[in-house]
């Protein structure tokens, strides 16, 4: 018999629901980790393809690691902040509509649940119960009318997790060069491929895909980007 993800005892259910919906920053970790690894290794692959020195690889790699990491974090902060602001603005709109046109808002609830299959007295009971509690009324409208969940991401945390994942994962392709290994391009490529696979495998915990398939998918995407950069670098080798 498969194990359940959480307990269904009344006390445990009450405790879990009282905590409210959990906000996941998995997307920010995966987004930052993959992009950090791809862009850093792609730059390095382009430089290696152009047959430039290991010192140039390190300089360009580190410059990209922090500059692009900060840029990614800033972009994610701005995008997440825009989503948060949109949610707050729409919530205030619903509060104002409920205040000024409550019957119209009740009709919206009625039509929403009629479309879900509720009819007659059952439908009217649902409408009466939901519109009796202002918080539930507003949250229902936010979810059903606008498709917005109650769990809102923190722009600061989203940016932080993106930056940390970008720098941590993106630094891995640089390690063989920083330690001045002989022929560092091969250890760098192997470590980068392993990082792609690891990120994808970890992502599978929140995906219906098996770990090996999610890992392989991320590996293929990442290495394809690096291959493109290497080919371009090799093609432009004569210009260096």
mmCIF file of N, CA, C and O in Angstrom, residues 93-143:
data_model
loop_
_atom_site.group_PDB
_atom_site.id
_atom_site.type_symbol
_atom_site.label_atom_id
_atom_site.label_comp_id
_atom_site.label_asym_id
_atom_site.label_seq_id
_atom_site.Cartn_x
_atom_site.Cartn_y
_atom_site.Cartn_z
ATOM 1 N N UNK A 93 -9.867 45.492 -5.415
ATOM 2 C CA UNK A 93 -10.990 45.680 -6.345
ATOM 3 C C UNK A 93 -12.189 44.854 -5.910
ATOM 4 O O UNK A 93 -13.334 45.341 -5.887
ATOM 5 N N UNK A 94 -11.936 43.588 -5.541
ATOM 6 C CA UNK A 94 -13.026 42.724 -5.092
ATOM 7 C C UNK A 94 -13.638 43.231 -3.791
ATOM 8 O O UNK A 94 -14.861 43.190 -3.613
ATOM 9 N N UNK A 95 -12.811 43.711 -2.885
ATOM 10 C CA UNK A 95 -13.332 44.261 -1.631
ATOM 11 C C UNK A 95 -14.256 45.449 -1.903
ATOM 12 O O UNK A 95 -15.319 45.589 -1.278
ATOM 13 N N UNK A 96 -13.855 46.290 -2.852
ATOM 14 C CA UNK A 96 -14.672 47.464 -3.188
ATOM 15 C C UNK A 96 -15.980 47.041 -3.859
ATOM 16 O O UNK A 96 -17.050 47.590 -3.565
ATOM 17 N N UNK A 97 -15.911 46.050 -4.734
ATOM 18 C CA UNK A 97 -17.120 45.589 -5.423
ATOM 19 C C UNK A 97 -18.108 44.959 -4.440
ATOM 20 O O UNK A 97 -19.328 45.142 -4.569
ATOM 21 N N UNK A 98 -17.575 44.188 -3.491
ATOM 22 C CA UNK A 98 -18.450 43.574 -2.486
ATOM 23 C C UNK A 98 -19.112 44.647 -1.628
ATOM 24 O O UNK A 98 -20.277 44.514 -1.219
ATOM 25 N N UNK A 99 -18.392 45.709 -1.376
ATOM 26 C CA UNK A 99 -18.927 46.803 -0.578
ATOM 27 C C UNK A 99 -20.000 47.589 -1.338
ATOM 28 O O UNK A 99 -21.042 47.956 -0.778
ATOM 29 N N UNK A 100 -19.764 47.835 -2.640
ATOM 30 C CA UNK A 100 -20.647 48.702 -3.419
ATOM 31 C C UNK A 100 -21.744 47.940 -4.173
ATOM 32 O O UNK A 100 -22.817 48.494 -4.415
ATOM 33 N N UNK A 101 -21.446 46.695 -4.582
ATOM 34 C CA UNK A 101 -22.430 45.931 -5.359
ATOM 35 C C UNK A 101 -22.480 44.493 -4.867
ATOM 36 O O UNK A 101 -22.137 43.552 -5.601
ATOM 37 N N UNK A 102 -22.922 44.280 -3.611
ATOM 38 C CA UNK A 102 -22.905 42.925 -3.048
ATOM 39 C C UNK A 102 -23.784 41.926 -3.797
ATOM 40 O O UNK A 102 -23.416 40.759 -3.937
ATOM 41 N N UNK A 103 -24.940 42.384 -4.302
ATOM 42 C CA UNK A 103 -25.822 41.456 -5.016
ATOM 43 C C UNK A 103 -25.200 40.997 -6.329
ATOM 44 O O UNK A 103 -25.354 39.843 -6.743
ATOM 45 N N UNK A 104 -24.522 41.914 -6.987
ATOM 46 C CA UNK A 104 -23.832 41.537 -8.221
ATOM 47 C C UNK A 104 -22.723 40.525 -7.959
ATOM 48 O O UNK A 104 -22.528 39.578 -8.725
ATOM 49 N N UNK A 105 -22.000 40.696 -6.851
ATOM 50 C CA UNK A 105 -20.938 39.762 -6.493
ATOM 51 C C UNK A 105 -21.513 38.412 -6.076
ATOM 52 O O UNK A 105 -20.922 37.361 -6.347
ATOM 53 N N UNK A 106 -22.680 38.426 -5.435
ATOM 54 C CA UNK A 106 -23.334 37.153 -5.089
ATOM 55 C C UNK A 106 -23.758 36.410 -6.350
ATOM 56 O O UNK A 106 -23.654 35.178 -6.428
ATOM 57 N N UNK A 107 -24.208 37.163 -7.333
ATOM 58 C CA UNK A 107 -24.595 36.531 -8.605
ATOM 59 C C UNK A 107 -23.378 35.907 -9.288
ATOM 60 O O UNK A 107 -23.493 34.852 -9.923
ATOM 61 N N UNK A 108 -22.229 36.545 -9.166
ATOM 62 C CA UNK A 108 -21.017 35.961 -9.738
ATOM 63 C C UNK A 108 -20.697 34.629 -9.056
ATOM 64 O O UNK A 108 -20.355 33.651 -9.730
ATOM 65 N N UNK A 109 -20.802 34.602 -7.725
ATOM 66 C CA UNK A 109 -20.588 33.349 -6.988
ATOM 67 C C UNK A 109 -21.591 32.296 -7.448
ATOM 68 O O UNK A 109 -21.243 31.125 -7.665
ATOM 69 N N UNK A 110 -22.836 32.712 -7.618
ATOM 70 C CA UNK A 110 -23.895 31.786 -8.030
ATOM 71 C C UNK A 110 -23.578 31.168 -9.400
ATOM 72 O O UNK A 110 -23.692 29.956 -9.597
ATOM 73 N N UNK A 111 -23.156 31.995 -10.334
ATOM 74 C CA UNK A 111 -22.868 31.499 -11.681
ATOM 75 C C UNK A 111 -21.605 30.636 -11.709
ATOM 76 O O UNK A 111 -21.523 29.661 -12.467
ATOM 77 N N UNK A 112 -20.636 30.974 -10.880
ATOM 78 C CA UNK A 112 -19.408 30.170 -10.810
ATOM 79 C C UNK A 112 -19.726 28.757 -10.355
ATOM 80 O O UNK A 112 -19.269 27.777 -10.949
ATOM 81 N N UNK A 113 -20.548 28.633 -9.288
ATOM 82 C CA UNK A 113 -20.832 27.302 -8.754
ATOM 83 C C UNK A 113 -21.920 26.580 -9.541
ATOM 84 O O UNK A 113 -21.979 25.347 -9.509
ATOM 85 N N UNK A 114 -22.741 27.326 -10.254
ATOM 86 C CA UNK A 114 -23.682 26.671 -11.167
ATOM 87 C C UNK A 114 -22.911 25.972 -12.283
ATOM 88 O O UNK A 114 -23.263 24.863 -12.701
ATOM 89 N N UNK A 115 -21.842 26.614 -12.753
ATOM 90 C CA UNK A 115 -21.008 26.015 -13.793
ATOM 91 C C UNK A 115 -20.280 24.768 -13.296
ATOM 92 O O UNK A 115 -19.877 23.914 -14.083
ATOM 93 N N UNK A 116 -20.130 24.643 -11.972
ATOM 94 C CA UNK A 116 -19.487 23.472 -11.383
ATOM 95 C C UNK A 116 -20.479 22.331 -11.144
ATOM 96 O O UNK A 116 -20.087 21.259 -10.672
ATOM 97 N N UNK A 117 -21.771 22.552 -11.436
ATOM 98 C CA UNK A 117 -22.771 21.496 -11.315
ATOM 99 C C UNK A 117 -23.726 21.630 -10.152
ATOM 100 O O UNK A 117 -24.595 20.770 -9.956
ATOM 101 N N UNK A 118 -23.622 22.705 -9.359
ATOM 102 C CA UNK A 118 -24.555 22.913 -8.249
ATOM 103 C C UNK A 118 -25.866 23.488 -8.782
ATOM 104 O O UNK A 118 -25.863 24.339 -9.679
ATOM 105 N N UNK A 119 -26.978 23.043 -8.208
ATOM 106 C CA UNK A 119 -28.298 23.504 -8.666
ATOM 107 C C UNK A 119 -29.246 23.670 -7.483
ATOM 108 O O UNK A 119 -29.015 23.132 -6.394
ATOM 109 N N UNK A 120 -30.327 24.423 -7.722
ATOM 110 C CA UNK A 120 -31.419 24.536 -6.755
ATOM 111 C C UNK A 120 -30.987 25.008 -5.387
ATOM 112 O O UNK A 120 -30.167 25.911 -5.233
ATOM 113 N N UNK A 121 -31.559 24.372 -4.366
ATOM 114 C CA UNK A 121 -31.306 24.762 -2.990
ATOM 115 C C UNK A 121 -29.853 24.552 -2.599
ATOM 116 O O UNK A 121 -29.278 25.312 -1.808
ATOM 117 N N UNK A 122 -29.242 23.501 -3.150
ATOM 118 C CA UNK A 122 -27.826 23.228 -2.871
ATOM 119 C C UNK A 122 -26.964 24.413 -3.323
ATOM 120 O O UNK A 122 -26.060 24.846 -2.612
ATOM 121 N N UNK A 123 -27.276 24.945 -4.506
ATOM 122 C CA UNK A 123 -26.539 26.096 -5.027
ATOM 123 C C UNK A 123 -26.745 27.315 -4.142
ATOM 124 O O UNK A 123 -25.786 28.019 -3.805
ATOM 125 N N UNK A 124 -27.984 27.573 -3.739
ATOM 126 C CA UNK A 124 -28.278 28.740 -2.911
ATOM 127 C C UNK A 124 -27.618 28.635 -1.532
ATOM 128 O O UNK A 124 -27.200 29.643 -0.952
ATOM 129 N N UNK A 125 -27.510 27.417 -1.022
ATOM 130 C CA UNK A 125 -26.837 27.214 0.262
ATOM 131 C C UNK A 125 -25.353 27.554 0.152
ATOM 132 O O UNK A 125 -24.782 28.220 1.028
ATOM 133 N N UNK A 126 -24.744 27.103 -0.939
ATOM 134 C CA UNK A 126 -23.323 27.405 -1.164
ATOM 135 C C UNK A 126 -23.115 28.912 -1.255
ATOM 136 O O UNK A 126 -22.189 29.473 -0.645
ATOM 137 N N UNK A 127 -23.974 29.587 -2.006
ATOM 138 C CA UNK A 127 -23.859 31.037 -2.172
ATOM 139 C C UNK A 127 -24.026 31.739 -0.824
ATOM 140 O O UNK A 127 -23.245 32.644 -0.477
ATOM 141 N N UNK A 128 -25.018 31.311 -0.050
ATOM 142 C CA UNK A 128 -25.285 31.946 1.247
ATOM 143 C C UNK A 128 -24.123 31.762 2.219
ATOM 144 O O UNK A 128 -23.726 32.699 2.922
ATOM 145 N N UNK A 129 -23.561 30.562 2.247
ATOM 146 C CA UNK A 129 -22.467 30.282 3.181
ATOM 147 C C UNK A 129 -21.207 31.061 2.794
ATOM 148 O O UNK A 129 -20.554 31.691 3.638
ATOM 149 N N UNK A 130 -20.849 31.035 1.515
ATOM 150 C CA UNK A 130 -19.627 31.710 1.072
ATOM 151 C C UNK A 130 -19.713 33.227 1.241
ATOM 152 O O UNK A 130 -18.751 33.872 1.658
ATOM 153 N N UNK A 131 -20.850 33.793 0.903
ATOM 154 C CA UNK A 131 -20.977 35.253 0.971
ATOM 155 C C UNK A 131 -21.243 35.756 2.384
ATOM 156 O O UNK A 131 -21.237 36.959 2.625
ATOM 157 N N UNK A 132 -21.463 34.830 3.310
ATOM 158 C CA UNK A 132 -21.643 35.218 4.706
ATOM 159 C C UNK A 132 -20.306 35.577 5.343
ATOM 160 O O UNK A 132 -20.230 36.411 6.242
ATOM 161 N N UNK A 133 -19.246 34.933 4.875
ATOM 162 C CA UNK A 133 -17.902 35.154 5.410
ATOM 163 C C UNK A 133 -17.082 35.940 4.388
ATOM 164 O O UNK A 133 -16.727 35.419 3.331
ATOM 165 N N UNK A 134 -16.794 37.166 4.712
ATOM 166 C CA UNK A 134 -16.172 38.088 3.763
ATOM 167 C C UNK A 134 -14.816 37.571 3.245
ATOM 168 O O UNK A 134 -14.536 37.648 2.051
ATOM 169 N N UNK A 135 -14.000 37.038 4.147
ATOM 170 C CA UNK A 135 -12.687 36.554 3.737
ATOM 171 C C UNK A 135 -12.803 35.415 2.739
ATOM 172 O O UNK A 135 -12.119 35.404 1.700
ATOM 173 N N UNK A 136 -13.666 34.447 3.031
ATOM 174 C CA UNK A 136 -13.870 33.323 2.115
ATOM 175 C C UNK A 136 -14.459 33.792 0.796
ATOM 176 O O UNK A 136 -14.107 33.277 -0.282
ATOM 177 N N UNK A 137 -15.327 34.773 0.857
ATOM 178 C CA UNK A 137 -15.950 35.345 -0.334
ATOM 179 C C UNK A 137 -14.878 35.931 -1.260
ATOM 180 O O UNK A 137 -14.823 35.626 -2.450
ATOM 181 N N UNK A 138 -14.025 36.747 -0.685
ATOM 182 C CA UNK A 138 -12.977 37.397 -1.487
ATOM 183 C C UNK A 138 -11.994 36.370 -2.035
ATOM 184 O O UNK A 138 -11.617 36.418 -3.219
ATOM 185 N N UNK A 139 -11.559 35.422 -1.196
ATOM 186 C CA UNK A 139 -10.603 34.418 -1.646
ATOM 187 C C UNK A 139 -11.184 33.540 -2.753
ATOM 188 O O UNK A 139 -10.477 33.146 -3.685
ATOM 189 N N UNK A 140 -12.492 33.247 -2.655
ATOM 190 C CA UNK A 140 -13.146 32.469 -3.706
ATOM 191 C C UNK A 140 -13.149 33.233 -5.024
ATOM 192 O O UNK A 140 -12.867 32.669 -6.088
ATOM 193 N N UNK A 141 -13.446 34.517 -4.971
ATOM 194 C CA UNK A 141 -13.455 35.333 -6.187
ATOM 195 C C UNK A 141 -12.050 35.455 -6.785
ATOM 196 O O UNK A 141 -11.879 35.431 -8.004
ATOM 197 N N UNK A 142 -11.061 35.613 -5.928
ATOM 198 C CA UNK A 142 -9.682 35.705 -6.412
ATOM 199 C C UNK A 142 -9.266 34.435 -7.141
ATOM 200 O O UNK A 142 -8.612 34.476 -8.188
ATOM 201 N N UNK A 143 -9.673 33.317 -6.588
ATOM 202 C CA UNK A 143 -9.296 32.032 -7.176
ATOM 203 C C UNK A 143 -10.119 31.697 -8.413
ATOM 204 O O UNK A 143 -9.586 31.281 -9.447
#
